[in-house]
PDB file of C-alpha atoms in Angstrom:
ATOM      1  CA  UNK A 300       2.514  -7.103 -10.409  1.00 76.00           C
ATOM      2  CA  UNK A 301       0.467  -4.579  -7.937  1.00 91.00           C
ATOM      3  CA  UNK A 302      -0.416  -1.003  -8.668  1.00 97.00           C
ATOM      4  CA  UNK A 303       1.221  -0.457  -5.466  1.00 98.00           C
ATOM      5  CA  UNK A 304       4.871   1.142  -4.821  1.00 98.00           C
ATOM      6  CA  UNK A 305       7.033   1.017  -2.258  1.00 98.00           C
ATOM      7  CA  UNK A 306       8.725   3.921  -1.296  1.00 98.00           C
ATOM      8  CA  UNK A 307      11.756   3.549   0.996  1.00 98.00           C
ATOM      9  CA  UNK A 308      13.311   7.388   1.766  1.00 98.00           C
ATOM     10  CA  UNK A 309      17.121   8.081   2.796  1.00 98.00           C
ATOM     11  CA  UNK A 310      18.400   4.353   4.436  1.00 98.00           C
ATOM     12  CA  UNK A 311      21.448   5.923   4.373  1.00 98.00           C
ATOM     13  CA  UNK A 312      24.639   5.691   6.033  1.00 98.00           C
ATOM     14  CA  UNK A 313      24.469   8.863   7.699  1.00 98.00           C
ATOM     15  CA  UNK A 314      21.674   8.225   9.753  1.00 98.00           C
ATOM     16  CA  UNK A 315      22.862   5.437  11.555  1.00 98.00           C
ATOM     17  CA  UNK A 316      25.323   4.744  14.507  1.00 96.00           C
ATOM     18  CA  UNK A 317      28.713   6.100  13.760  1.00 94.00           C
ATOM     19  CA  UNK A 318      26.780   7.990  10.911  1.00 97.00           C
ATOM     20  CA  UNK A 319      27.156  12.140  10.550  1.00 96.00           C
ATOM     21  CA  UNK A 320      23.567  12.275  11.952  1.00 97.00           C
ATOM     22  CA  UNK A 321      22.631   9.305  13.947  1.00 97.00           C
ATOM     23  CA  UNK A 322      18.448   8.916  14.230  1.00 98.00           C
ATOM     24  CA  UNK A 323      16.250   7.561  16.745  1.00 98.00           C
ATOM     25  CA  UNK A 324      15.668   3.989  16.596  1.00 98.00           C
ATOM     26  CA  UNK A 325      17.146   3.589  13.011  1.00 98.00           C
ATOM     27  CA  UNK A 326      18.629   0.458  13.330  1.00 98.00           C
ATOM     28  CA  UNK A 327      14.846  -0.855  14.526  1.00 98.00           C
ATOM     29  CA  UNK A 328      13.070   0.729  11.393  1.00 98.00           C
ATOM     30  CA  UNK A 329      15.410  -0.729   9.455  1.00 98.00           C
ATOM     31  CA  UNK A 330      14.879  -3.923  10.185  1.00 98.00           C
ATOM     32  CA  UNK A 331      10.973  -3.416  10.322  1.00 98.00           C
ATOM     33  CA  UNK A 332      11.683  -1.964   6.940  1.00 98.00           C
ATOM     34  CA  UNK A 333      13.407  -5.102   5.892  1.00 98.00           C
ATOM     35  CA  UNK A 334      11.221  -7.528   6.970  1.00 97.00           C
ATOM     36  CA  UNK A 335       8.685  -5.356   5.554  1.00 97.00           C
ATOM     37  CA  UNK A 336       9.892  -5.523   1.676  1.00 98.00           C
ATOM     38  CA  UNK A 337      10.297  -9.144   1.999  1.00 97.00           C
ATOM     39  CA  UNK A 338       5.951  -9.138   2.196  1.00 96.00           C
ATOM     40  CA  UNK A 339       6.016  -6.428  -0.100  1.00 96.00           C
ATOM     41  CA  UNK A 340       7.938  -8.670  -2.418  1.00 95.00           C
ATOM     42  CA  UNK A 341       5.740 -11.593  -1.953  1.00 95.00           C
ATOM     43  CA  UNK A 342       2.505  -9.607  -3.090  1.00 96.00           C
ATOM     44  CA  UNK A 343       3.604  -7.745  -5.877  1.00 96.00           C
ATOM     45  CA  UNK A 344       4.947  -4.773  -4.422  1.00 97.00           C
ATOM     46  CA  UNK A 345       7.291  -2.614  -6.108  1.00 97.00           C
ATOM     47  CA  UNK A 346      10.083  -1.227  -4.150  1.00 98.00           C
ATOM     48  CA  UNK A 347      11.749   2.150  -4.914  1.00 98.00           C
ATOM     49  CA  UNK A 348      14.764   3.283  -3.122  1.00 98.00           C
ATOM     50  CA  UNK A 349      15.014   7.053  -2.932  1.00 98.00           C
ATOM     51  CA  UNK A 350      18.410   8.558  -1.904  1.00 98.00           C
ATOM     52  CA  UNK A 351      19.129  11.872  -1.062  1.00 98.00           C
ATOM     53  CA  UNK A 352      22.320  13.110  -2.367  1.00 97.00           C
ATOM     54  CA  UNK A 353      23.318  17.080  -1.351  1.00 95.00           C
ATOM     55  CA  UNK A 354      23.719  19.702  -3.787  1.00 89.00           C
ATOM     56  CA  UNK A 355      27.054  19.863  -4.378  1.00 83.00           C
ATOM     57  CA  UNK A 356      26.130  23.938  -5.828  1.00 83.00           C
ATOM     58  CA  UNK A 357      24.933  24.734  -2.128  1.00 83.00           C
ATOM     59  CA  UNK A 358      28.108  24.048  -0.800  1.00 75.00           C
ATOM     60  CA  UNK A 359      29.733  21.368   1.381  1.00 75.00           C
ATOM     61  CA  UNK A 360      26.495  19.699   3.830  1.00 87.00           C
ATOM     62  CA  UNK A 361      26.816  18.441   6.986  1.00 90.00           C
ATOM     63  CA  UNK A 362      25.746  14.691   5.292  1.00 94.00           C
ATOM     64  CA  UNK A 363      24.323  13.108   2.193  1.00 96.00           C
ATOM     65  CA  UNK A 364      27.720  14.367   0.271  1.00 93.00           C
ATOM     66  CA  UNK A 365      28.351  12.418  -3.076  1.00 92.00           C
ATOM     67  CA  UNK A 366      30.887   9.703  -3.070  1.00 94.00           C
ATOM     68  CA  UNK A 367      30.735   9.152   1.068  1.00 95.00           C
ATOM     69  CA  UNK A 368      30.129   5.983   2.235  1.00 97.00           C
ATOM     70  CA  UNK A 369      27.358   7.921   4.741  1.00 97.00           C
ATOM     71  CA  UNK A 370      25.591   8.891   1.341  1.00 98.00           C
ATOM     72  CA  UNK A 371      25.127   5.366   0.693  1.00 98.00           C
ATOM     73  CA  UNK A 372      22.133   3.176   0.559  1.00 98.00           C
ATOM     74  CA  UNK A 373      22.484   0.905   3.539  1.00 98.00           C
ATOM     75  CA  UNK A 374      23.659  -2.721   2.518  1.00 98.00           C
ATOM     76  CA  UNK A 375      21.109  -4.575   3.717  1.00 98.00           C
ATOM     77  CA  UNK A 376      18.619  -2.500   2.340  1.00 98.00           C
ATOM     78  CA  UNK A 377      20.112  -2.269  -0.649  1.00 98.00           C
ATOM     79  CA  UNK A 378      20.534  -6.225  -0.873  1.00 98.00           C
ATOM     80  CA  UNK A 379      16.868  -6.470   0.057  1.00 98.00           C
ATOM     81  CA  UNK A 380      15.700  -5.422  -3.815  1.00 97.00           C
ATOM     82  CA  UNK A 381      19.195  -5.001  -5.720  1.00 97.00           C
ATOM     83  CA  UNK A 382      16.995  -4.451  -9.025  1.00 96.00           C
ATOM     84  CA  UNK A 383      14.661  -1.550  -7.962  1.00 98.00           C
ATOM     85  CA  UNK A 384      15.000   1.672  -9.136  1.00 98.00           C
ATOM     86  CA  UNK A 385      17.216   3.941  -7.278  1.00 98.00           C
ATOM     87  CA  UNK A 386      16.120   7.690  -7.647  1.00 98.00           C
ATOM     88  CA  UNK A 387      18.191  10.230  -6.684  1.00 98.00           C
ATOM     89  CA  UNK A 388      17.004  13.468  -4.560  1.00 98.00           C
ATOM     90  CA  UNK A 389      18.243  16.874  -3.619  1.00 96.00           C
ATOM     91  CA  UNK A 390      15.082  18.125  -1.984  1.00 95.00           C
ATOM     92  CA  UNK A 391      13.715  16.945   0.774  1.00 96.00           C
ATOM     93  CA  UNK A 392      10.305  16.077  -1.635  1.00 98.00           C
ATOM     94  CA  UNK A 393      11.468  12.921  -3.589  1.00 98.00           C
ATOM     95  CA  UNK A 394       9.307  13.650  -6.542  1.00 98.00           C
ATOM     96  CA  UNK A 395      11.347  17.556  -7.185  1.00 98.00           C
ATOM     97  CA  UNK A 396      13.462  17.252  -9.907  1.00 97.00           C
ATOM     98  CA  UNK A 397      13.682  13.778 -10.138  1.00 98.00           C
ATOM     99  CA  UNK A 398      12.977  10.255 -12.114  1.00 98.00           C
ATOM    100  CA  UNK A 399      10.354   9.258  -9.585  1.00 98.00           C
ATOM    101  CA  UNK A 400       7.610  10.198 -11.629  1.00 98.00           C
ATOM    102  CA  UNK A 401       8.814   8.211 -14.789  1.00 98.00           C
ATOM    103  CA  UNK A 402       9.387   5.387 -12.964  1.00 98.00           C
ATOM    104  CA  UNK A 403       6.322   5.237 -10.686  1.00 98.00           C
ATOM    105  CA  UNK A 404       4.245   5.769 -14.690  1.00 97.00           C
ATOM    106  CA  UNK A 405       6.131   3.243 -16.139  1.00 96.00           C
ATOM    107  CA  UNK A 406       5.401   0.714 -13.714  1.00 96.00           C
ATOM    108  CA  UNK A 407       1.413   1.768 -13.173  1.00 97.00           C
ATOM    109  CA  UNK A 408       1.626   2.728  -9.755  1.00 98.00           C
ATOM    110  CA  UNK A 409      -1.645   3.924  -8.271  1.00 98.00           C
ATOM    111  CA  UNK A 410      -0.836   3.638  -4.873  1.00 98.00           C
ATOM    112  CA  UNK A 411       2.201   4.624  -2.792  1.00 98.00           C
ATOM    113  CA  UNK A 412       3.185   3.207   0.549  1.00 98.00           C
ATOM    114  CA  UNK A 413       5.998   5.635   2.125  1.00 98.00           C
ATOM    115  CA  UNK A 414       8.305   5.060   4.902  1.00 98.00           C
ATOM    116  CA  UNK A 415      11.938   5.529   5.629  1.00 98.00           C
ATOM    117  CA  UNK A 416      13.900   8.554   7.463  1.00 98.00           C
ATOM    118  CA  UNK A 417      13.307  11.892   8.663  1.00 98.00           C
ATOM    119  CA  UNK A 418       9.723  12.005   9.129  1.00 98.00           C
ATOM    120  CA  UNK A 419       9.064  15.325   9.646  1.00 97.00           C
ATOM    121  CA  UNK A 420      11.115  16.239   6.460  1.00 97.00           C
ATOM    122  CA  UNK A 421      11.746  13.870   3.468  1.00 98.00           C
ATOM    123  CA  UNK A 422       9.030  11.273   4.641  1.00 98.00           C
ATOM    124  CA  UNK A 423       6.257  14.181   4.685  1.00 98.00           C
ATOM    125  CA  UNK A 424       7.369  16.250   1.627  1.00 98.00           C
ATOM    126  CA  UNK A 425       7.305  13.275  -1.122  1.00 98.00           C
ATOM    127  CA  UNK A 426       3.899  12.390   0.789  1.00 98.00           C
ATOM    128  CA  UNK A 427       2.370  15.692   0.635  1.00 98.00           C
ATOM    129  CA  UNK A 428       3.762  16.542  -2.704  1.00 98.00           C
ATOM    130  CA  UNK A 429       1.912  18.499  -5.756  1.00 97.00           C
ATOM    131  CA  UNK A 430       3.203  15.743  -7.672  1.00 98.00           C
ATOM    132  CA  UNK A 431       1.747  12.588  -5.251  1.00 98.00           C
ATOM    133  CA  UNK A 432      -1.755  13.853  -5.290  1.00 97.00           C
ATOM    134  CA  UNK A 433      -2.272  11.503  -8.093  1.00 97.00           C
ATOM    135  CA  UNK A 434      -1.670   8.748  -5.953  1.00 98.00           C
ATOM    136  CA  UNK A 435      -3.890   7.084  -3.415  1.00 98.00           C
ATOM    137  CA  UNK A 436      -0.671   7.422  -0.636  1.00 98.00           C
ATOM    138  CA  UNK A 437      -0.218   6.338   2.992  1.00 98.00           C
ATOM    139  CA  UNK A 438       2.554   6.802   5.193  1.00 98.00           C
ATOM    140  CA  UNK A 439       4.002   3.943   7.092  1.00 98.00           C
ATOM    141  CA  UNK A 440       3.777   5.103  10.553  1.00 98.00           C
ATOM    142  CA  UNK A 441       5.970   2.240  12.475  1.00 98.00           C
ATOM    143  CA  UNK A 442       8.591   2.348   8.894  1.00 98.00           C
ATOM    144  CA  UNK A 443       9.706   5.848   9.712  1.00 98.00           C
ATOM    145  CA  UNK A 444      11.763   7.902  12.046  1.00 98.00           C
ATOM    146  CA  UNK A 445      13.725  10.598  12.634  1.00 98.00           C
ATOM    147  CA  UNK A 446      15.822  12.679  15.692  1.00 97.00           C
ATOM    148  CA  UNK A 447      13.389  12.065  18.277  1.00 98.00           C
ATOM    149  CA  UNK A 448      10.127  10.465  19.375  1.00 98.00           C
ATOM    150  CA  UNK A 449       8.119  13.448  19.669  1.00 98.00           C
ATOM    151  CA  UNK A 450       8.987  14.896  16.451  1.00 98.00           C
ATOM    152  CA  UNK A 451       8.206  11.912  14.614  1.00 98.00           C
ATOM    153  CA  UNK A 452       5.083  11.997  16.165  1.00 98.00           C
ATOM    154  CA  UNK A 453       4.169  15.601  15.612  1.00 98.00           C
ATOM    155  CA  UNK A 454       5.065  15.246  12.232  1.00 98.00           C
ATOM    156  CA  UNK A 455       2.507  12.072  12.028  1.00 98.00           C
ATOM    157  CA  UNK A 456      -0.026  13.930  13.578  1.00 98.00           C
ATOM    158  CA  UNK A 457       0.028  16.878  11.458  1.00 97.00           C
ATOM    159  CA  UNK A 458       0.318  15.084   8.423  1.00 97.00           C
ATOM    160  CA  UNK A 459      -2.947  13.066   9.449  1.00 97.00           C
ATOM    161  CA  UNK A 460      -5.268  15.238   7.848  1.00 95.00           C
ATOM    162  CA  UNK A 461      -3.928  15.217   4.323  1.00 93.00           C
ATOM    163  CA  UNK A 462      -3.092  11.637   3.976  1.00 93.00           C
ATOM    164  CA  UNK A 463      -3.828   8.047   5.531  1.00 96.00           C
ATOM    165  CA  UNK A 464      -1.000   6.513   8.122  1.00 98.00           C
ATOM    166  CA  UNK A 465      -1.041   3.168   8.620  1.00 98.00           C
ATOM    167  CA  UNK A 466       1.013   0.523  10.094  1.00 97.00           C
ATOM    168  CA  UNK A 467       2.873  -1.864   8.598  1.00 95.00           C
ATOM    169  CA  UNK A 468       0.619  -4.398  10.107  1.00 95.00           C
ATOM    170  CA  UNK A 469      -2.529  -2.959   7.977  1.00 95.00           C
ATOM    171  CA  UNK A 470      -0.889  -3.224   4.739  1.00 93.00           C
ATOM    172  CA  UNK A 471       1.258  -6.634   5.161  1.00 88.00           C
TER     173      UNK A 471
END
């Protein structure tokens, strides 16, 4: 097994076609993302799905509500590593106030690979955490998306000079 996680943010319902908050090109990303835990899975690579699930204290959101179908991991996805951890989120930084942590310890995870959606937002945050800095981390740059081009890649570029981005090509 690698020392290497990983992590795929939010495939969820929700941000696909005929989902409460459709994203550029996810249906693209997702199959990059796909194809990309099938390599993962053939060196080692642990998987973690992270899914964001709103607050029900806040309030009714305008997505991620628990028990939709658009709160869902996406099937495919899901299919893709049916025994890897699922950790659940409120925050937009997947390690606040959740099992990611314990489960990136118990498996010895030294590195993290992220990718998934919102770039600018959930992708960035759980890259950029307090809690990551542990990690030798990388961002995905071709695994991740969000409402447009150019915020995905302002978000890339000001992330750049915390953290490495890489392509999916460099790593598989």
């Amino acid at each position: 097994m690698s020392d290497t996680a990983l992590l795929i943010i939010d495939l969820q319902y929700d941000y696909f076609p005929d989902g409460a908050y459709p994203l550029w090109r996810a249906g693209e990303v997702k199959d990059k993302i796909l194809s990309a835990m099938a390599r993962a899975e053939s060196k080692g690579i642990m998987p973690v799905h992270i899914q964001h699930i709103a607050d029900p204290a806040q309030g009714l959101s305008p997505f991620f509500n628990e028990g939709t179908h658009g709160a869902d991991i996406v099937a495919d996805i899901k299919a893709a590593a049916p025994d890897a951890p699922v950790v659940v989120k409120h925050y937009a930084d997947g390690f606040h106030q959740t099992s990611l942590e314990a489960v990136l310890s118990e498996h010895n995870s030294k590195k993290l690979l992220v990718c998934g959606m919102m770039t600018q937002n959930c992708v960035t945050h759980t890259a950029i955490s307090k809690a990551a800095e542990k990690y030798d981390v990388a961002i995905i740059s071709d695994l991740c998306t969000t409402v447009t081009e150019m915020l995905h890649l302002i978000a890339l570029h000001a992330v750049s000079t915390r953290m490495k981005l890489v392509t999916c090509a460099d790593v598989f």
